[in-house]
Amino acid sequence: RFSGELRPALLSPKRKITNSKVCKPDYALHPGGESESEQRDRASNNNIRVYGIDELEGECNLRYATKVGREVLDAGGKALRVGVTTDE
């Protein structure tokens, strides 16, 4: 059934977000996990989306999100070892 040595592991329980300052993306609230904003962008697929100042610098801004994302990837990369799970 499997071609290599990699096997699926046990699935951890879903974690709750308890920080009220964390802005959930629209797909987090959709039952099927679909992003309404991405669907709208695809429907008008005739130009490149340009983000406004409120999206870049607002409370749930992209610049902050990308900075934190980079920090998370760096921390995860340092912790990455064979056999380490996301629960650790």
mmCIF file of C-alpha atoms in Angstrom:
data_model
loop_
_atom_site.group_PDB
_atom_site.id
_atom_site.type_symbol
_atom_site.label_atom_id
_atom_site.label_comp_id
_atom_site.label_asym_id
_atom_site.label_seq_id
_atom_site.Cartn_x
_atom_site.Cartn_y
_atom_site.Cartn_z
ATOM 1 C CA ARG A 1 0.000 0.000 0.000
ATOM 2 C CA PHE A 2 2.860 2.421 0.803
ATOM 3 C CA SER A 3 5.853 2.748 -1.478
ATOM 4 C CA GLY A 4 8.313 4.190 1.050
ATOM 5 C CA GLU A 5 8.994 4.199 4.763
ATOM 6 C CA LEU A 6 6.808 7.235 5.562
ATOM 7 C CA ARG A 7 3.547 6.354 7.352
ATOM 8 C CA PRO A 8 0.582 8.453 8.533
ATOM 9 C CA ALA A 9 0.591 9.385 12.198
ATOM 10 C CA LEU A 10 -2.254 9.858 14.643
ATOM 11 C CA LEU A 11 -4.309 13.000 14.103
ATOM 12 C CA SER A 12 -4.261 15.449 17.008
ATOM 13 C CA PRO A 13 -7.457 17.088 18.279
ATOM 14 C CA LYS A 14 -8.356 20.455 16.753
ATOM 15 C CA ARG A 15 -6.971 23.359 18.752
ATOM 16 C CA LYS A 16 -9.159 26.288 19.762
ATOM 17 C CA ILE A 17 -8.060 29.886 19.234
ATOM 18 C CA THR A 18 -8.579 31.616 22.563
ATOM 19 C CA ASN A 19 -6.967 34.977 21.760
ATOM 20 C CA SER A 20 -9.745 37.374 20.743
ATOM 21 C CA LYS A 21 -7.225 39.548 18.846
ATOM 22 C CA VAL A 22 -6.547 36.773 16.332
ATOM 23 C CA CYS A 23 -8.482 37.501 13.130
ATOM 24 C CA LYS A 24 -9.786 34.364 11.486
ATOM 25 C CA PRO A 25 -9.721 34.242 7.684
ATOM 26 C CA ASP A 26 -13.044 33.837 5.908
ATOM 27 C CA TYR A 27 -12.346 30.185 5.033
ATOM 28 C CA ALA A 28 -12.030 29.340 8.753
ATOM 29 C CA LEU A 29 -15.707 30.176 9.217
ATOM 30 C CA HIS A 30 -16.954 28.429 6.059
ATOM 31 C CA PRO A 31 -18.238 24.854 6.638
ATOM 32 C CA GLY A 32 -16.387 23.595 3.557
ATOM 33 C CA GLY A 33 -13.242 25.611 4.234
ATOM 34 C CA GLU A 34 -13.728 27.732 1.106
ATOM 35 C CA SER A 35 -12.547 31.316 0.908
ATOM 36 C CA GLU A 36 -15.243 33.665 -0.352
ATOM 37 C CA SER A 37 -12.656 36.371 -1.042
ATOM 38 C CA GLU A 38 -10.631 33.984 -3.227
ATOM 39 C CA GLN A 39 -13.793 32.940 -5.070
ATOM 40 C CA ARG A 40 -14.573 36.611 -5.779
ATOM 41 C CA ASP A 41 -11.014 37.149 -6.999
ATOM 42 C CA ARG A 42 -11.255 34.135 -9.300
ATOM 43 C CA ALA A 43 -14.574 35.358 -10.702
ATOM 44 C CA SER A 44 -12.953 38.635 -11.736
ATOM 45 C CA ASN A 45 -9.757 36.995 -12.935
ATOM 46 C CA ASN A 46 -8.912 39.859 -15.268
ATOM 47 C CA ASN A 47 -6.388 41.740 -13.125
ATOM 48 C CA ILE A 48 -3.892 41.400 -10.313
ATOM 49 C CA ARG A 49 -5.298 42.265 -6.923
ATOM 50 C CA VAL A 50 -3.838 45.410 -5.385
ATOM 51 C CA TYR A 51 -4.214 45.565 -1.629
ATOM 52 C CA GLY A 52 -5.324 48.814 -0.041
ATOM 53 C CA ILE A 53 -3.663 50.575 2.857
ATOM 54 C CA ASP A 54 -6.227 49.171 5.315
ATOM 55 C CA GLU A 55 -5.319 45.608 4.283
ATOM 56 C CA LEU A 56 -1.582 46.291 4.446
ATOM 57 C CA GLU A 57 -1.494 48.328 7.636
ATOM 58 C CA GLY A 58 -4.811 47.616 9.388
ATOM 59 C CA GLU A 59 -5.497 45.609 12.535
ATOM 60 C CA CYS A 60 -5.285 42.285 10.678
ATOM 61 C CA ASN A 61 -2.656 43.452 8.238
ATOM 62 C CA LEU A 62 -0.666 41.504 5.698
ATOM 63 C CA ARG A 63 2.717 42.929 6.644
ATOM 64 C CA TYR A 64 2.373 41.775 10.232
ATOM 65 C CA ALA A 65 1.035 38.391 9.125
ATOM 66 C CA THR A 66 3.925 37.783 6.740
ATOM 67 C CA LYS A 67 6.479 38.834 9.369
ATOM 68 C CA VAL A 68 4.993 36.465 11.949
ATOM 69 C CA GLY A 69 4.738 33.741 9.308
ATOM 70 C CA ARG A 70 8.450 34.071 8.581
ATOM 71 C CA GLU A 71 9.258 33.830 12.297
ATOM 72 C CA VAL A 72 7.088 30.719 12.639
ATOM 73 C CA LEU A 73 8.787 29.061 9.670
ATOM 74 C CA ASP A 74 12.217 29.881 11.107
ATOM 75 C CA ALA A 75 11.287 28.438 14.522
ATOM 76 C CA GLY A 76 9.744 25.358 12.926
ATOM 77 C CA GLY A 77 12.812 24.842 10.771
ATOM 78 C CA LYS A 78 15.046 24.864 13.846
ATOM 79 C CA ALA A 79 12.825 22.306 15.616
ATOM 80 C CA LEU A 80 12.479 20.024 12.613
ATOM 81 C CA ARG A 81 13.945 16.576 13.137
ATOM 82 C CA VAL A 82 12.985 13.098 12.001
ATOM 83 C CA GLY A 83 10.128 11.846 14.184
ATOM 84 C CA VAL A 84 9.167 15.244 15.644
ATOM 85 C CA THR A 85 5.418 15.957 15.432
ATOM 86 C CA THR A 86 3.556 19.256 15.391
ATOM 87 C CA ASP A 87 2.312 18.459 18.907
ATOM 88 C CA GLU A 88 5.850 18.858 20.177
#
